PDB file of C-alpha atoms in Angstrom:
ATOM      1  CA  UNK W   1     103.236 107.742  83.106  1.00 70.00           C
ATOM      2  CA  UNK W   2     103.832 110.525  85.586  1.00 82.00           C
ATOM      3  CA  UNK W   3     100.564 111.442  87.272  1.00 93.00           C
ATOM      4  CA  UNK W   4     102.049 114.234  89.376  1.00 95.00           C
ATOM      5  CA  UNK W   5     104.506 116.639  87.766  1.00 95.00           C
ATOM      6  CA  UNK W   6     106.642 119.441  89.066  1.00 96.00           C
ATOM      7  CA  UNK W   7     107.989 120.999  85.923  1.00 92.00           C
ATOM      8  CA  UNK W   8     110.480 123.351  87.547  1.00 95.00           C
ATOM      9  CA  UNK W   9     113.515 121.434  88.825  1.00 94.00           C
ATOM     10  CA  UNK W  10     114.755 124.487  90.702  1.00 96.00           C
ATOM     11  CA  UNK W  11     113.758 127.943  91.910  1.00 97.00           C
ATOM     12  CA  UNK W  12     115.923 130.735  93.267  1.00 98.00           C
ATOM     13  CA  UNK W  13     114.390 133.533  95.353  1.00 98.00           C
ATOM     14  CA  UNK W  14     115.648 136.483  97.384  1.00 98.00           C
ATOM     15  CA  UNK W  15     115.030 136.453 101.123  1.00 98.00           C
ATOM     16  CA  UNK W  16     111.800 138.265 102.005  1.00 97.00           C
ATOM     17  CA  UNK W  17     110.232 137.692  98.590  1.00 98.00           C
ATOM     18  CA  UNK W  18     107.526 135.226  97.648  1.00 98.00           C
ATOM     19  CA  UNK W  19     108.372 131.684  96.534  1.00 98.00           C
ATOM     20  CA  UNK W  20     105.821 129.972  94.295  1.00 98.00           C
ATOM     21  CA  UNK W  21     106.187 126.263  93.650  1.00 98.00           C
ATOM     22  CA  UNK W  22     103.915 124.630  91.109  1.00 98.00           C
ATOM     23  CA  UNK W  23     102.514 121.151  90.641  1.00 98.00           C
ATOM     24  CA  UNK W  24     100.250 119.596  87.994  1.00 98.00           C
ATOM     25  CA  UNK W  25      98.383 116.313  88.113  1.00 97.00           C
ATOM     26  CA  UNK W  26      96.564 114.208  85.562  1.00 96.00           C
ATOM     27  CA  UNK W  27      94.516 111.734  87.614  1.00 93.00           C
ATOM     28  CA  UNK W  28      91.068 113.186  88.315  1.00 93.00           C
ATOM     29  CA  UNK W  29      90.601 110.646  91.131  1.00 91.00           C
ATOM     30  CA  UNK W  30      93.105 112.507  93.284  1.00 92.00           C
ATOM     31  CA  UNK W  31      91.235 114.413  95.954  1.00 90.00           C
ATOM     32  CA  UNK W  32      93.846 115.194  98.580  1.00 91.00           C
ATOM     33  CA  UNK W  33      97.139 116.945  98.046  1.00 93.00           C
ATOM     34  CA  UNK W  34     100.167 117.441 100.233  1.00 93.00           C
ATOM     35  CA  UNK W  35     103.459 119.259 100.191  1.00 95.00           C
ATOM     36  CA  UNK W  36     106.567 117.790 101.769  1.00 95.00           C
ATOM     37  CA  UNK W  37     109.891 119.486 102.408  1.00 96.00           C
ATOM     38  CA  UNK W  38     113.180 117.608 102.341  1.00 94.00           C
ATOM     39  CA  UNK W  39     116.608 118.625 103.572  1.00 94.00           C
ATOM     40  CA  UNK W  40     119.708 116.707 102.422  1.00 90.00           C
ATOM     41  CA  UNK W  41     120.260 113.392 104.213  1.00 87.00           C
ATOM     42  CA  UNK W  42     116.878 113.647 105.934  1.00 91.00           C
ATOM     43  CA  UNK W  43     113.495 112.168 105.173  1.00 92.00           C
ATOM     44  CA  UNK W  44     110.710 114.347 103.783  1.00 93.00           C
ATOM     45  CA  UNK W  45     108.646 116.194 106.377  1.00 93.00           C
ATOM     46  CA  UNK W  46     104.993 117.067 105.979  1.00 92.00           C
ATOM     47  CA  UNK W  47     104.374 120.757 105.396  1.00 94.00           C
ATOM     48  CA  UNK W  48     100.774 121.469 104.419  1.00 94.00           C
ATOM     49  CA  UNK W  49      97.840 119.777 102.723  1.00 93.00           C
ATOM     50  CA  UNK W  50      94.571 120.572 100.995  1.00 94.00           C
ATOM     51  CA  UNK W  51      91.398 118.669 100.289  1.00 92.00           C
ATOM     52  CA  UNK W  52      89.743 118.964  96.881  1.00 93.00           C
ATOM     53  CA  UNK W  53      86.682 120.530  98.507  1.00 93.00           C
ATOM     54  CA  UNK W  54      88.771 123.623  99.188  1.00 95.00           C
ATOM     55  CA  UNK W  55      90.699 125.933  96.929  1.00 96.00           C
ATOM     56  CA  UNK W  56      93.019 127.406  99.533  1.00 97.00           C
ATOM     57  CA  UNK W  57      94.644 126.387 102.792  1.00 97.00           C
ATOM     58  CA  UNK W  58      96.894 128.629 104.818  1.00 97.00           C
ATOM     59  CA  UNK W  59      99.325 127.886 107.628  1.00 96.00           C
ATOM     60  CA  UNK W  60     101.511 130.757 108.707  1.00 97.00           C
ATOM     61  CA  UNK W  61     103.869 131.678 105.875  1.00 98.00           C
ATOM     62  CA  UNK W  62     102.674 128.749 103.756  1.00 98.00           C
ATOM     63  CA  UNK W  63      99.583 128.763 101.543  1.00 98.00           C
ATOM     64  CA  UNK W  64      98.501 126.066  99.130  1.00 98.00           C
ATOM     65  CA  UNK W  65      96.130 126.885  96.278  1.00 98.00           C
ATOM     66  CA  UNK W  66      94.198 124.273  94.336  1.00 98.00           C
ATOM     67  CA  UNK W  67      92.665 124.769  90.896  1.00 97.00           C
ATOM     68  CA  UNK W  68      90.717 121.585  90.222  1.00 96.00           C
ATOM     69  CA  UNK W  69      89.594 122.503  86.729  1.00 96.00           C
ATOM     70  CA  UNK W  70      93.204 123.044  85.692  1.00 97.00           C
ATOM     71  CA  UNK W  71      94.459 120.121  87.799  1.00 97.00           C
ATOM     72  CA  UNK W  72      97.039 122.473  89.241  1.00 98.00           C
ATOM     73  CA  UNK W  73      98.218 123.359  92.699  1.00 97.00           C
ATOM     74  CA  UNK W  74     100.791 125.751  94.010  1.00 98.00           C
ATOM     75  CA  UNK W  75     102.613 126.412  97.249  1.00 98.00           C
ATOM     76  CA  UNK W  76     103.286 130.015  98.209  1.00 98.00           C
ATOM     77  CA  UNK W  77     105.863 130.889 100.834  1.00 98.00           C
ATOM     78  CA  UNK W  78     105.761 134.479 102.070  1.00 98.00           C
ATOM     79  CA  UNK W  79     108.142 135.847 103.154  1.00 98.00           C
ATOM     80  CA  UNK W  80     110.813 133.384 102.055  1.00 98.00           C
ATOM     81  CA  UNK W  81     113.651 132.696 104.479  1.00 98.00           C
ATOM     82  CA  UNK W  82     117.072 131.090 103.909  1.00 97.00           C
ATOM     83  CA  UNK W  83     115.981 128.183 106.132  1.00 96.00           C
ATOM     84  CA  UNK W  84     113.291 127.390 103.570  1.00 98.00           C
ATOM     85  CA  UNK W  85     115.990 126.246 101.148  1.00 98.00           C
ATOM     86  CA  UNK W  86     115.181 122.577 100.541  1.00 97.00           C
ATOM     87  CA  UNK W  87     113.583 120.218  98.042  1.00 96.00           C
ATOM     88  CA  UNK W  88     109.804 120.515  97.935  1.00 97.00           C
ATOM     89  CA  UNK W  89     107.666 117.588  96.837  1.00 96.00           C
ATOM     90  CA  UNK W  90     104.057 117.716  95.813  1.00 96.00           C
ATOM     91  CA  UNK W  91     102.039 114.541  96.515  1.00 93.00           C
ATOM     92  CA  UNK W  92      98.516 113.360  95.781  1.00 93.00           C
ATOM     93  CA  UNK W  93      96.138 110.791  97.228  1.00 89.00           C
ATOM     94  CA  UNK W  94      92.802 109.251  96.309  1.00 84.00           C
ATOM     95  CA  UNK W  95      91.612 109.658  99.881  1.00 74.00           C
ATOM     96  CA  UNK W  96      87.978 109.181  98.990  1.00 71.00           C
ATOM     97  CA  UNK W  97      88.653 105.765  97.555  1.00 68.00           C
ATOM     98  CA  UNK W  98      90.015 102.782  99.428  1.00 63.00           C
ATOM     99  CA  UNK W  99      92.934 104.915 100.414  1.00 66.00           C
ATOM    100  CA  UNK W 100      95.384 103.923 103.026  1.00 76.00           C
ATOM    101  CA  UNK W 101      97.761 106.786 102.481  1.00 80.00           C
ATOM    102  CA  UNK W 102      99.443 105.599  99.300  1.00 85.00           C
ATOM    103  CA  UNK W 103     100.841 108.790  97.834  1.00 90.00           C
ATOM    104  CA  UNK W 104     101.922 109.678  94.310  1.00 92.00           C
ATOM    105  CA  UNK W 105     104.798 112.155  94.317  1.00 93.00           C
ATOM    106  CA  UNK W 106     106.168 114.689  91.890  1.00 95.00           C
ATOM    107  CA  UNK W 107     109.868 114.883  91.069  1.00 94.00           C
ATOM    108  CA  UNK W 108     110.544 117.720  93.450  1.00 95.00           C
ATOM    109  CA  UNK W 109     111.668 121.353  93.112  1.00 97.00           C
ATOM    110  CA  UNK W 110     114.880 122.587  94.687  1.00 97.00           C
ATOM    111  CA  UNK W 111     114.215 125.951  96.340  1.00 98.00           C
ATOM    112  CA  UNK W 112     117.151 128.198  97.157  1.00 98.00           C
ATOM    113  CA  UNK W 113     116.504 131.345  99.171  1.00 98.00           C
ATOM    114  CA  UNK W 114     119.376 133.826  99.021  1.00 96.00           C
ATOM    115  CA  UNK W 115     120.075 136.155 101.973  1.00 92.00           C
TER     116      UNK W 115
ATOM    117  CA  UNK Z   1     112.151 105.860 119.571  1.00 54.00           C
ATOM    118  CA  UNK Z   2     110.842 109.280 118.751  1.00 76.00           C
ATOM    119  CA  UNK Z   3     111.092 108.939 114.990  1.00 92.00           C
ATOM    120  CA  UNK Z   4     111.316 106.407 112.186  1.00 95.00           C
ATOM    121  CA  UNK Z   5     114.741 104.802 112.172  1.00 96.00           C
ATOM    122  CA  UNK Z   6     116.339 103.194 109.124  1.00 97.00           C
ATOM    123  CA  UNK Z   7     119.530 101.204 108.856  1.00 97.00           C
ATOM    124  CA  UNK Z   8     122.008 101.215 107.366  1.00 97.00           C
ATOM    125  CA  UNK Z   9     122.085 104.840 106.318  1.00 96.00           C
ATOM    126  CA  UNK Z  10     124.386 103.971 103.423  1.00 97.00           C
ATOM    127  CA  UNK Z  11     125.006 100.677 101.672  1.00 97.00           C
ATOM    128  CA  UNK Z  12     127.362  99.947  98.798  1.00 98.00           C
ATOM    129  CA  UNK Z  13     127.012  96.492  97.317  1.00 97.00           C
ATOM    130  CA  UNK Z  14     128.263  94.593  94.329  1.00 97.00           C
ATOM    131  CA  UNK Z  15     125.911  93.760  91.509  1.00 97.00           C
ATOM    132  CA  UNK Z  16     124.344  90.371  92.070  1.00 97.00           C
ATOM    133  CA  UNK Z  17     124.541  90.441  95.864  1.00 98.00           C
ATOM    134  CA  UNK Z  18     121.509  90.447  98.167  1.00 98.00           C
ATOM    135  CA  UNK Z  19     120.810  93.339 100.541  1.00 98.00           C
ATOM    136  CA  UNK Z  20     118.497  93.848 103.514  1.00 98.00           C
ATOM    137  CA  UNK Z  21     117.233  97.261 104.550  1.00 98.00           C
ATOM    138  CA  UNK Z  22     115.666  97.754 107.943  1.00 98.00           C
ATOM    139  CA  UNK Z  23     112.966 100.100 109.198  1.00 98.00           C
ATOM    140  CA  UNK Z  24     111.945 100.714 112.803  1.00 97.00           C
ATOM    141  CA  UNK Z  25     108.691 102.680 112.747  1.00 96.00           C
ATOM    142  CA  UNK Z  26     107.350 104.904 115.484  1.00 94.00           C
ATOM    143  CA  UNK Z  27     106.040 102.739 118.309  1.00 92.00           C
ATOM    144  CA  UNK Z  28     102.316 102.086 117.943  1.00 90.00           C
ATOM    145  CA  UNK Z  29     102.134 103.081 114.299  1.00 91.00           C
ATOM    146  CA  UNK Z  30     100.131 100.381 112.553  1.00 90.00           C
ATOM    147  CA  UNK Z  31     100.677 101.580 108.984  1.00 92.00           C
ATOM    148  CA  UNK Z  32     104.099 101.317 107.378  1.00 95.00           C
ATOM    149  CA  UNK Z  33     105.166 102.279 103.861  1.00 95.00           C
ATOM    150  CA  UNK Z  34     108.260 101.801 101.748  1.00 97.00           C
ATOM    151  CA  UNK Z  35     109.153 104.245  98.987  1.00 96.00           C
ATOM    152  CA  UNK Z  36     112.245 104.711  96.892  1.00 96.00           C
ATOM    153  CA  UNK Z  37     113.717 107.752  95.205  1.00 94.00           C
ATOM    154  CA  UNK Z  38     116.001 107.282  92.248  1.00 93.00           C
ATOM    155  CA  UNK Z  39     118.264 110.115  91.198  1.00 89.00           C
ATOM    156  CA  UNK Z  40     116.334 113.079  89.811  1.00 84.00           C
ATOM    157  CA  UNK Z  41     112.975 111.436  90.321  1.00 87.00           C
ATOM    158  CA  UNK Z  42     110.135 111.633  92.779  1.00 89.00           C
ATOM    159  CA  UNK Z  43     109.338 109.097  95.447  1.00 93.00           C
ATOM    160  CA  UNK Z  44     107.901 105.831  94.107  1.00 94.00           C
ATOM    161  CA  UNK Z  45     105.574 103.755  96.273  1.00 94.00           C
ATOM    162  CA  UNK Z  46     106.799 100.210  96.845  1.00 96.00           C
ATOM    163  CA  UNK Z  47     104.667  98.494  99.498  1.00 96.00           C
ATOM    164  CA  UNK Z  48     102.217  99.175 102.320  1.00 93.00           C
ATOM    165  CA  UNK Z  49     101.842  97.238 105.564  1.00 94.00           C
ATOM    166  CA  UNK Z  50      98.861  97.309 107.866  1.00 92.00           C
ATOM    167  CA  UNK Z  51     100.047  95.501 110.956  1.00 92.00           C
ATOM    168  CA  UNK Z  52     102.061  92.560 109.673  1.00 94.00           C
ATOM    169  CA  UNK Z  53     100.051  92.173 106.472  1.00 94.00           C
ATOM    170  CA  UNK Z  54     100.854  93.780 103.133  1.00 93.00           C
ATOM    171  CA  UNK Z  55      97.554  94.561 101.374  1.00 90.00           C
ATOM    172  CA  UNK Z  56      99.350  96.442  98.619  1.00 90.00           C
ATOM    173  CA  UNK Z  57     102.622  95.259  97.135  1.00 93.00           C
ATOM    174  CA  UNK Z  58     101.874  96.760  93.742  1.00 91.00           C
ATOM    175  CA  UNK Z  59     104.915  99.024  93.687  1.00 93.00           C
ATOM    176  CA  UNK Z  60     107.542  96.308  94.081  1.00 96.00           C
ATOM    177  CA  UNK Z  61     109.455  96.510  90.770  1.00 95.00           C
ATOM    178  CA  UNK Z  62     110.206  92.820  90.353  1.00 95.00           C
ATOM    179  CA  UNK Z  63     110.197  89.494  92.166  1.00 95.00           C
ATOM    180  CA  UNK Z  64     113.723  90.277  93.342  1.00 97.00           C
ATOM    181  CA  UNK Z  65     112.125  92.639  95.833  1.00 98.00           C
ATOM    182  CA  UNK Z  66     110.352  91.398  98.953  1.00 97.00           C
ATOM    183  CA  UNK Z  67     109.433  92.827 102.330  1.00 98.00           C
ATOM    184  CA  UNK Z  68     108.135  91.617 105.620  1.00 97.00           C
ATOM    185  CA  UNK Z  69     107.025  93.091 108.886  1.00 97.00           C
ATOM    186  CA  UNK Z  70     107.011  91.375 112.242  1.00 94.00           C
ATOM    187  CA  UNK Z  71     105.516  92.175 115.626  1.00 91.00           C
ATOM    188  CA  UNK Z  72     103.647  95.049 113.998  1.00 88.00           C
ATOM    189  CA  UNK Z  73     106.957  96.808 114.281  1.00 93.00           C
ATOM    190  CA  UNK Z  74     110.197  96.275 112.392  1.00 97.00           C
ATOM    191  CA  UNK Z  75     110.100  95.878 108.626  1.00 98.00           C
ATOM    192  CA  UNK Z  76     112.799  94.525 106.338  1.00 98.00           C
ATOM    193  CA  UNK Z  77     113.032  95.200 102.614  1.00 98.00           C
ATOM    194  CA  UNK Z  78     115.136  92.595 100.812  1.00 98.00           C
ATOM    195  CA  UNK Z  79     116.546  92.987  97.333  1.00 98.00           C
ATOM    196  CA  UNK Z  80     117.984  89.843  95.802  1.00 98.00           C
ATOM    197  CA  UNK Z  81     120.573  89.778  93.031  1.00 98.00           C
ATOM    198  CA  UNK Z  82     120.912  93.540  93.046  1.00 98.00           C
ATOM    199  CA  UNK Z  83     121.191  95.415  89.758  1.00 97.00           C
ATOM    200  CA  UNK Z  84     122.593  98.877  89.094  1.00 96.00           C
ATOM    201  CA  UNK Z  85     119.095 100.239  88.473  1.00 96.00           C
ATOM    202  CA  UNK Z  86     118.265  99.380  92.094  1.00 97.00           C
ATOM    203  CA  UNK Z  87     120.534 102.212  93.209  1.00 97.00           C
ATOM    204  CA  UNK Z  88     118.310 104.696  95.031  1.00 97.00           C
ATOM    205  CA  UNK Z  89     117.391 106.094  98.417  1.00 96.00           C
ATOM    206  CA  UNK Z  90     114.917 103.741 100.088  1.00 98.00           C
ATOM    207  CA  UNK Z  91     112.581 105.536 102.452  1.00 97.00           C
ATOM    208  CA  UNK Z  92     110.321 104.089 105.105  1.00 97.00           C
ATOM    209  CA  UNK Z  93     107.365 105.947 106.620  1.00 95.00           C
ATOM    210  CA  UNK Z  94     104.831 105.139 109.304  1.00 93.00           C
ATOM    211  CA  UNK Z  95     101.537 106.500 110.533  1.00 89.00           C
ATOM    212  CA  UNK Z  96      99.264 105.790 113.475  1.00 85.00           C
ATOM    213  CA  UNK Z  97      96.403 104.719 111.259  1.00 75.00           C
ATOM    214  CA  UNK Z  98      96.068 104.071 107.528  1.00 72.00           C
ATOM    215  CA  UNK Z  99      95.319 107.157 105.527  1.00 65.00           C
ATOM    216  CA  UNK Z 100      97.927 109.018 107.480  1.00 55.00           C
ATOM    217  CA  UNK Z 101      98.171 111.237 104.473  1.00 54.00           C
ATOM    218  CA  UNK Z 102      95.549 113.493 106.054  1.00 63.00           C
ATOM    219  CA  UNK Z 103      98.175 114.604 108.508  1.00 62.00           C
ATOM    220  CA  UNK Z 104     101.135 113.402 106.589  1.00 72.00           C
ATOM    221  CA  UNK Z 105     103.049 110.404 107.749  1.00 85.00           C
ATOM    222  CA  UNK Z 106     106.540 110.390 109.283  1.00 91.00           C
ATOM    223  CA  UNK Z 107     109.479 109.410 107.119  1.00 94.00           C
ATOM    224  CA  UNK Z 108     112.814 108.014 108.167  1.00 96.00           C
ATOM    225  CA  UNK Z 109     116.045 109.445 106.799  1.00 96.00           C
ATOM    226  CA  UNK Z 110     116.376 106.650 104.283  1.00 96.00           C
ATOM    227  CA  UNK Z 111     118.994 104.144 103.188  1.00 97.00           C
ATOM    228  CA  UNK Z 112     121.121 105.199 100.251  1.00 97.00           C
ATOM    229  CA  UNK Z 113     121.834 102.046  98.248  1.00 98.00           C
ATOM    230  CA  UNK Z 114     124.565 102.068  95.637  1.00 98.00           C
ATOM    231  CA  UNK Z 115     125.043  99.014  93.439  1.00 97.00           C
ATOM    232  CA  UNK Z 116     128.458  98.894  91.764  1.00 96.00           C
TER     233      UNK Z 116
END
């Protein structure tokens, strides 16, 4: 029972273009969402997050959009750079409950940005 | 140290043997988490520590898995009688306070466990 799904295992984008990574969730109790980035042989690093009271959060080249009715979020990277090539994980939390930071992760999407 | 440190970075073990994986969290971080990532899958929650207590062990797959934390610092994940399906990258993360998800918590680089 996968509560957080990233249906695209991989994405290939040209440098300078937009990268759009998608994530769907099924548990309506999730109210906080995060994106992590992972390079090979390293642990995931936090990238950006969004609370369910918002529909957009922006940080430099990274923007996360949340569509609660569709239970869908996306990460936009503009412009994409070769250094953005990594695995991107979507994660969700029930922060409004008795949360202590237990996250539910998607399977990840491998992003490759070509020069 | 500056980050979360895990050892060993790689471990190959024979089926049926016991293994111990170690995590040194960031100094002062009271919350500590263990996750694992099997090939082609997302990260699965295993256990959460607040201080030396483990209020949530719900992700431990079987009674072959156990974990402890001492001195509100180092944590050890032990897998007894390893099976091939235990092969995965085991990741440890820590945060200053529980609910570190609001700012994201800090992961270590993981231990890649291969059971042959």
